[in-house]
Tab-separated table of C-alpha atoms and ligand atoms in Angstrom:
chain	number	residue	atom	x	y	z
A	261	MET	CA	98.874	94.267	127.217
A	262	SER	CA	98.113	92.220	130.558
A	263	ALA	CA	96.426	89.114	130.964
A	264	PRO	CA	94.838	88.784	134.214
A	265	ASP	CA	93.095	85.418	133.493
A	266	ASP	CA	95.828	83.803	132.481
A	267	PRO	CA	96.237	80.448	134.585
A	268	GLY	CA	100.004	80.283	133.675
A	269	ARG	CA	100.781	83.847	135.076
A	270	ARG	CA	98.540	83.121	138.245
A	271	ALA	CA	100.727	80.222	138.884
A	272	GLY	CA	103.743	82.361	138.596
A	273	ARG	CA	105.106	80.897	135.541
A	274	VAL	CA	105.493	84.344	133.917
A	275	GLY	CA	106.568	84.452	129.898
A	276	THR	CA	105.580	80.776	129.245
A	277	ALA	CA	101.870	81.112	128.539
A	278	TYR	CA	99.805	82.753	125.849
A	279	PRO	CA	99.288	86.112	127.062
A	280	PHE	CA	95.972	87.308	125.119
A	281	PRO	CA	93.673	83.648	126.310
A	282	HIS	CA	90.437	85.818	124.752
A	283	GLU	CA	91.889	86.284	121.318
A	284	ARG	CA	92.775	82.820	119.616
A	285	PRO	CA	92.670	83.182	116.229
A	286	ARG	CA	93.498	79.608	115.707
A	287	ARG	CA	89.839	78.532	117.112
A	288	LEU	CA	88.536	79.120	113.825
A	289	ARG	CA	90.996	77.067	111.806
A	290	GLY	CA	90.603	73.556	113.946
A	291	THR	CA	88.262	71.784	111.411
A	292	ALA	CA	87.881	71.837	107.625
A	293	ALA	CA	84.014	72.470	107.997
A	294	LEU	CA	85.175	75.633	110.208
A	295	ARG	CA	87.914	76.778	107.470
A	296	ARG	CA	85.122	76.412	104.900
A	297	LEU	CA	82.506	78.233	106.887
A	298	VAL	CA	84.634	81.369	107.211
A	299	ALA	CA	86.926	81.396	103.927
A	300	GLN	CA	86.357	84.726	102.277
A	301	THR	CA	87.270	83.846	98.846
A	302	ARG	CA	86.005	80.841	97.094
A	303	LEU	CA	87.063	79.766	93.558
A	304	ASP	CA	84.102	79.000	91.429
A	305	PRO	CA	84.334	77.546	87.625
A	306	ALA	CA	82.018	80.296	86.560
A	307	ASP	CA	84.592	82.953	86.990
A	308	LEU	CA	87.250	81.523	85.156
A	309	VAL	CA	88.089	81.899	81.642
A	310	LEU	CA	90.024	79.126	79.170
A	311	PRO	CA	92.558	80.644	76.928
A	312	VAL	CA	92.951	78.550	74.115
A	313	PHE	CA	94.656	78.135	70.634
A	314	VAL	CA	93.588	77.503	67.532
A	315	ARG	CA	96.366	76.800	64.704
A	316	ASP	CA	95.663	76.680	61.033
A	317	GLY	CA	97.388	74.007	59.043
A	318	ILE	CA	97.698	71.014	61.422
A	319	ASP	CA	95.981	67.944	61.160
A	320	ALA	CA	96.285	66.922	64.715
A	321	PRO	CA	96.716	69.098	67.984
A	322	GLN	CA	100.012	70.123	68.678
A	323	PRO	CA	101.409	70.126	72.154
A	324	VAL	CA	103.098	73.491	73.158
A	325	SER	CA	106.599	72.215	75.185
A	326	SER	CA	106.794	75.513	77.313
A	327	MET	CA	103.227	74.691	78.839
A	328	PRO	CA	102.758	70.799	79.528
A	329	GLY	CA	99.226	70.375	78.978
A	330	VAL	CA	98.286	72.992	76.783
A	331	LEU	CA	97.842	72.208	72.902
A	332	GLN	CA	97.553	74.097	69.583
A	333	HIS	CA	94.027	72.823	68.721
A	334	THR	CA	92.617	72.468	65.039
A	335	PRO	CA	89.246	73.287	64.617
A	336	ASP	CA	87.499	70.086	65.789
A	337	SER	CA	89.939	69.598	69.030
A	338	LEU	CA	89.249	73.165	70.055
A	339	VAL	CA	85.160	72.371	69.891
A	340	ALA	CA	85.774	69.367	71.911
A	341	ALA	CA	87.943	71.451	74.889
A	342	ALA	CA	85.608	73.981	74.623
A	343	ARG	CA	82.576	71.755	75.239
A	344	GLU	CA	84.457	69.931	78.115
A	345	ALA	CA	85.083	73.270	79.362
A	346	VAL	CA	81.808	74.537	79.024
A	347	ASP	CA	79.758	71.383	80.413
A	348	LEU	CA	82.177	71.758	83.758
A	349	GLY	CA	80.738	75.066	84.372
A	350	VAL	CA	83.836	77.012	82.872
A	351	GLY	CA	82.575	80.661	82.520
A	352	GLY	CA	84.102	81.501	79.116
A	353	LEU	CA	86.642	81.197	76.587
A	354	MET	CA	89.575	83.492	75.322
A	355	VAL	CA	90.251	82.579	71.578
A	356	PHE	CA	93.813	82.914	69.930
A	357	GLY	CA	94.718	81.925	66.214
A	358	VAL	CA	98.024	80.897	65.024
A	359	PRO	CA	97.882	81.419	61.468
A	360	ARG	CA	100.459	79.857	58.922
A	361	GLU	CA	103.937	81.032	58.494
A	362	GLN	CA	103.081	82.058	54.626
A	363	ASP	CA	99.757	83.759	56.056
A	364	LYS	CA	101.607	86.380	58.350
A	365	ASP	CA	102.576	89.964	56.810
A	366	ALA	CA	103.466	93.247	57.728
A	367	ALA	CA	99.966	94.394	58.446
A	368	GLY	CA	98.449	90.982	60.055
A	369	SER	CA	95.821	90.884	57.452
A	370	CYS	CA	94.916	87.644	57.839
A	371	GLY	CA	93.235	88.703	61.321
A	372	LEU	CA	91.008	90.691	59.511
A	373	ARG	CA	89.960	88.277	56.883
A	374	PRO	CA	86.861	85.966	57.664
A	375	ASP	CA	88.028	83.081	56.814
A	376	GLY	CA	91.282	83.981	58.551
A	377	VAL	CA	91.816	81.142	61.195
A	378	LEU	CA	90.930	83.093	64.475
A	379	ASN	CA	87.758	84.311	62.802
A	380	ALA	CA	86.726	81.040	61.245
A	381	ALA	CA	87.106	79.339	64.735
A	382	LEU	CA	85.018	81.864	66.523
A	383	ARG	CA	82.163	81.383	64.072
A	384	ARG	CA	82.760	77.635	64.448
A	385	LEU	CA	82.386	78.212	68.135
A	386	ARG	CA	79.575	80.131	68.479
A	387	ASP	CA	77.791	77.797	65.684
A	388	GLU	CA	78.483	74.929	67.988
A	389	LEU	CA	78.020	76.377	71.627
A	390	GLY	CA	75.838	79.518	70.830
A	391	ASP	CA	75.275	81.587	73.800
A	392	ASP	CA	76.007	78.778	76.457
A	393	THR	CA	79.354	80.544	77.133
A	394	VAL	CA	81.264	83.910	76.487
A	395	LEU	CA	82.964	83.603	73.742
A	396	MET	CA	86.081	85.795	74.031
A	397	SER	CA	88.658	86.979	71.281
A	398	ASP	CA	92.172	88.284	71.598
A	399	LEU	CA	92.146	91.736	69.252
A	400	CYS	CA	96.024	91.863	68.459
A	401	LEU	CA	98.030	91.650	65.439
A	402	ASP	CA	101.146	89.728	67.110
A	403	GLU	CA	99.874	86.478	66.333
A	404	PHE	CA	99.359	87.804	62.607
A	405	THR	CA	102.408	90.227	61.615
A	406	ASP	CA	105.469	88.722	59.920
A	407	HIS	CA	107.369	91.116	62.344
A	408	GLY	CA	105.738	89.912	65.529
A	409	HIS	CA	104.822	93.170	66.902
A	410	CYS	CA	101.180	94.012	68.119
A	411	GLY	CA	100.450	96.851	65.735
A	412	VAL	CA	101.308	98.068	62.165
A	413	LEU	CA	105.149	99.679	62.224
A	414	ASP	CA	106.019	102.941	60.795
A	415	GLY	CA	109.088	104.087	58.292
A	416	ARG	CA	111.234	103.549	61.479
A	417	GLY	CA	110.373	100.090	62.613
A	418	ARG	CA	108.303	101.371	65.345
A	419	VAL	CA	105.033	100.359	66.214
A	420	ASP	CA	102.770	103.155	65.204
A	421	ASN	CA	99.688	104.062	67.268
A	422	ASP	CA	97.644	105.869	65.153
A	423	ALA	CA	97.743	103.418	62.024
A	424	THR	CA	97.449	100.442	64.096
A	425	LEU	CA	94.100	101.646	65.889
A	426	GLU	CA	92.596	101.616	62.193
A	427	VAL	CA	93.367	98.046	62.091
A	428	TYR	CA	91.889	97.019	65.444
A	429	ALA	CA	89.169	98.789	64.609
A	430	GLU	CA	88.201	96.387	61.076
A	431	MET	CA	89.310	93.321	63.173
A	432	ALA	CA	86.984	94.170	66.025
A	433	VAL	CA	84.199	93.922	63.411
A	434	ALA	CA	85.289	91.130	61.863
A	435	GLN	CA	85.673	89.266	65.097
A	436	ALA	CA	81.798	90.219	66.043
A	437	ARG	CA	80.433	89.112	62.961
A	438	ALA	CA	82.315	85.866	63.325
A	439	GLY	CA	80.312	85.804	66.858
A	440	ALA	CA	82.469	87.057	69.408
A	441	HIS	CA	80.520	88.433	72.614
A	442	VAL	CA	83.511	89.952	74.153
A	443	VAL	CA	86.424	91.502	72.102
A	444	GLY	CA	90.124	91.806	73.772
A	445	PRO	CA	92.341	94.476	72.640
A	446	SER	CA	95.536	93.429	74.139
A	447	GLY	CA	97.932	95.622	72.317
A	448	MET	CA	98.228	98.649	74.578
A	449	MET	CA	97.893	101.166	71.541
A	450	ASP	CA	96.419	104.528	73.615
A	451	GLY	CA	92.842	105.150	72.394
A	452	GLN	CA	92.250	101.453	71.559
A	453	VAL	CA	88.944	101.145	73.694
A	454	ARG	CA	87.269	104.099	72.056
A	455	VAL	CA	88.202	103.331	68.363
A	456	VAL	CA	86.956	99.647	69.062
A	457	ARG	CA	83.797	100.463	70.884
A	458	GLU	CA	83.004	103.111	68.112
A	459	ALA	CA	83.703	100.863	65.155
A	460	LEU	CA	81.386	98.167	66.918
A	461	ASP	CA	78.537	100.207	67.271
A	462	GLY	CA	78.809	101.986	63.869
A	463	ALA	CA	78.876	98.329	62.583
A	464	GLY	CA	75.388	97.447	64.934
A	465	HIS	CA	77.517	95.380	67.417
A	466	GLN	CA	76.119	97.336	70.344
A	467	ASP	CA	75.722	94.091	72.457
A	468	VAL	CA	79.344	93.047	71.868
A	469	ALA	CA	81.192	93.964	75.100
A	470	VAL	CA	85.060	95.180	75.505
A	471	LEU	CA	87.454	93.427	77.860
A	472	ALA	CA	89.982	96.105	77.858
A	473	TYR	CA	93.385	95.156	78.847
A	474	THR	CA	94.154	97.720	80.990
A	475	ALA	CA	97.142	97.361	82.905
A	476	LYS	CA	99.638	94.915	80.934
A	477	TYR	CA	102.944	95.244	81.882
A	478	ALA	CA	106.045	94.164	79.558
A	479	SER	CA	106.767	90.863	81.112
A	480	ALA	CA	109.115	87.851	80.546
A	481	ALA	CA	106.027	85.841	81.849
A	482	TYR	CA	105.115	85.758	78.161
A	483	GLY	CA	107.304	83.946	76.742
A	484	PRO	CA	105.908	80.469	76.729
A	485	PHE	CA	102.762	82.106	74.976
A	486	ARG	CA	105.272	83.132	72.212
A	487	GLU	CA	106.006	79.412	71.199
A	488	ALA	CA	102.256	78.726	71.378
A	489	VAL	CA	101.492	81.311	68.986
A	490	ALA	CA	104.598	80.348	67.031
A	491	SER	CA	105.569	84.148	67.511
A	492	THR	CA	108.408	85.839	65.102
A	493	LEU	CA	108.924	88.589	67.489
A	494	ARG	CA	112.357	89.468	67.737
A	495	GLY	CA	113.033	92.573	70.375
A	496	ASP	CA	110.437	93.408	72.950
A	497	ARG	CA	107.335	95.278	73.749
A	498	LYS	CA	108.639	97.738	75.897
A	499	ALA	CA	107.945	100.994	73.746
A	500	TYR	CA	103.897	100.313	74.485
A	501	GLN	CA	103.561	97.538	77.248
A	502	GLN	CA	103.977	99.048	80.853
A	503	ASP	CA	106.855	99.183	82.798
A	504	PRO	CA	107.169	96.591	85.652
A	505	ALA	CA	108.459	99.525	87.847
A	506	ASN	CA	105.510	101.246	87.388
A	507	ARG	CA	102.364	101.264	89.668
A	508	THR	CA	100.459	104.754	89.570
A	509	GLU	CA	100.405	104.272	85.409
A	510	SER	CA	97.964	101.718	85.843
A	511	LEU	CA	95.005	103.908	87.349
A	512	ARG	CA	95.739	106.405	84.448
A	513	GLU	CA	95.269	103.699	81.962
A	514	LEU	CA	92.076	102.261	84.052
A	515	ARG	CA	90.577	106.064	84.256
A	516	LEU	CA	91.408	106.067	80.425
A	517	ASP	CA	89.840	102.686	79.246
A	518	LEU	CA	86.584	103.725	81.534
A	519	GLU	CA	86.029	106.935	79.643
A	520	GLU	CA	86.736	105.159	76.380
A	521	GLY	CA	83.803	102.846	77.185
A	522	ALA	CA	85.572	99.368	78.490
A	523	ASP	CA	82.833	96.748	80.052
A	524	LEU	CA	85.759	94.912	81.661
A	525	VAL	CA	89.329	95.889	82.738
A	526	MET	CA	92.179	93.235	83.052
A	527	VAL	CA	95.324	93.365	84.906
A	528	LYS	CA	98.030	90.978	83.018
A	529	PRO	CA	100.225	88.939	84.339
A	530	ALA	CA	98.184	88.036	87.736
A	531	LEU	CA	100.629	86.988	90.434
A	532	PRO	CA	103.650	89.273	90.449
A	533	TYR	CA	100.940	92.404	90.166
A	534	LEU	CA	98.573	91.612	92.853
A	535	ASP	CA	99.177	95.221	93.810
A	536	VAL	CA	97.931	96.590	90.850
A	537	LEU	CA	95.302	94.345	90.925
A	538	SER	CA	94.207	95.319	94.176
A	539	ASP	CA	94.780	99.217	93.445
A	540	VAL	CA	92.347	98.451	89.956
A	541	ALA	CA	89.878	96.769	91.633
A	542	ALA	CA	89.575	99.715	94.483
A	543	ALA	CA	88.875	101.925	91.892
A	544	ALA	CA	87.076	100.452	88.917
A	545	ASP	CA	83.110	100.345	88.602
A	546	VAL	CA	82.941	97.595	86.299
A	547	PRO	CA	84.018	93.862	86.416
A	548	VAL	CA	87.875	93.298	87.026
A	549	ALA	CA	89.767	90.535	85.406
A	550	ALA	CA	93.111	88.924	85.830
A	551	TYR	CA	95.374	87.084	83.549
A	552	GLN	CA	97.310	84.228	85.094
A	553	VAL	CA	99.507	83.833	81.758
A	554	SER	CA	101.683	81.685	80.123
A	555	GLY	CA	105.088	81.907	82.256
A	556	GLU	CA	103.009	81.660	85.778
A	557	TYR	CA	101.183	78.300	84.404
A	558	ALA	CA	104.899	77.319	83.113
A	559	MET	CA	106.385	77.953	86.683
A	560	ILE	CA	103.836	75.663	88.502
A	561	GLU	CA	104.365	73.116	86.088
A	562	ALA	CA	108.064	73.192	85.942
A	563	ALA	CA	108.340	72.953	89.883
A	564	ALA	CA	105.374	70.634	89.966
A	565	ALA	CA	107.492	68.081	87.334
A	566	GLN	CA	110.510	68.410	89.924
A	567	GLY	CA	108.232	67.212	92.627
A	568	TRP	CA	109.283	70.515	94.211
A	569	VAL	CA	105.497	71.512	94.739
A	570	ASP	CA	102.288	70.189	94.504
A	571	ARG	CA	100.614	70.732	91.632
A	572	ASP	CA	97.101	71.446	92.503
A	573	ARG	CA	97.618	73.124	95.780
A	574	MET	CA	100.007	75.765	94.104
A	575	VAL	CA	96.836	75.743	91.374
A	576	LEU	CA	94.488	76.669	93.863
A	577	GLU	CA	96.567	78.673	96.167
A	578	THR	CA	97.444	81.410	93.211
A	579	LEU	CA	93.798	81.367	91.964
A	580	THR	CA	92.900	82.240	95.458
A	581	SER	CA	95.195	85.080	95.968
A	582	ILE	CA	94.401	86.516	92.304
A	583	ARG	CA	90.783	86.427	93.477
A	584	ARG	CA	91.418	87.658	96.968
A	585	ALA	CA	93.203	90.934	95.471
A	586	GLY	CA	90.261	91.762	93.349
A	587	ALA	CA	90.081	89.947	90.445
A	588	GLN	CA	86.498	88.799	89.821
A	589	VAL	CA	87.172	86.968	86.647
A	590	VAL	CA	90.413	84.976	85.960
A	591	LEU	CA	92.331	84.131	82.396
A	592	THR	CA	94.054	80.866	83.413
A	593	TYR	CA	95.034	77.906	81.410
A	594	TYR	CA	94.075	75.686	84.521
A	595	ALA	CA	90.332	76.670	83.844
A	596	THR	CA	89.058	73.390	83.189
A	597	HIS	CA	91.421	71.429	85.450
A	598	VAL	CA	90.342	73.687	88.381
A	599	ALA	CA	86.706	72.975	86.984
A	600	ARG	CA	87.643	69.428	87.156
A	601	LEU	CA	89.392	69.564	90.801
A	602	LEU	CA	86.144	71.501	92.086
A	603	GLY	CA	83.782	68.928	91.204
A	604	GLY	CA	81.934	70.857	88.537
A	605	PRO	CA	78.611	72.179	88.480
A	606	CYS	CA	75.793	70.479	90.224
B	26	LIG	C1	99.040	89.875	72.480
B	26	LIG	C2	98.945	88.858	73.836
B	26	LIG	C3	99.949	88.285	74.716
B	26	LIG	C4	99.424	87.406	75.362
B	26	LIG	C5	98.028	87.639	75.604
B	26	LIG	N1	97.739	88.604	74.261
B	26	LIG	C6	101.357	88.191	74.237
B	26	LIG	C7	102.111	89.619	74.719
B	26	LIG	O1	101.711	90.322	74.793
B	26	LIG	O2	103.709	89.344	74.485
B	26	LIG	C8	100.060	86.714	76.591
B	26	LIG	C9	99.758	85.781	77.540
B	26	LIG	C10	100.456	84.987	78.128
B	26	LIG	O3	101.093	84.816	78.040
B	26	LIG	O4	99.471	83.510	78.286
B	26	LIG	N2	98.607	89.406	71.582
């Protein structure tokens, strides 16, 4: 393209001046106020969900060494952390339970008991916080099984899809009774959303929503989470979680989850799967969430601890990228921290 008005060109200094003087994108980057005005993606604590861990049999909160700053809570410290998040404007909480070793069994029955660690914590949080926040519960067996898999096993040691669905159905009702506003089936069993929806409706919990873990990949980035929930898993979850090589499959999972009645859909992990997130966001007519998982958190923490990256800038940049790719809601262990960084609600 020619640039007839270019002064450098008129002066005969061809090739040295910027050739498109009418196209200067930098104009909108010149001041913080200009950048703020034209920013297409904003972070708001209301869009963030804080995942929290509550552990049975401890009398003080325990640090998770692979996730500096994250705690396994007692019921009391959980309530305090939840209140802090809610007061700062964080949009919701996703609760994970960590039972005592001796309460784990092959069927994960502690997850179904009303007095099990997760259901007791949900009840307590709902009593304390009412409808001031959105209380979400992890609907999965891996925290509760002695073998650490997300479902019950068949005679050959493989996860039995349909037998697991029956347990999820019961677990969903137990969590709804305990006070969850949203249940999050995360085990990647085929048909889990339909079974959970029908069980909730059958028990009179039509108001409880289902957050479907729609695209959940078999990721190395769940490593620190396994410490956080004291997982006993040996082996891997590749026979039920998705292969990182696959993209189209997530659209199939999305179609099925929507047909089965998902109220929200989620992509997980987040940052390595922004392409998938973008696909899902383009195709979904329900709110889309993404989960910045434990390993994503740990990578930022590890690099920041070395002074190799600026923690807060990395946190804001990764979350902004996840939002930009199409996530309306983001689950992140940084939710409270970000709410504080952003100044909380006015
Ligand atoms: C399954 C579940 C996992 C995570 C959330 N729900 C672990 C897994 O699938 O192995 C991982 C979350 C994280 O890494 O932060 N209950």
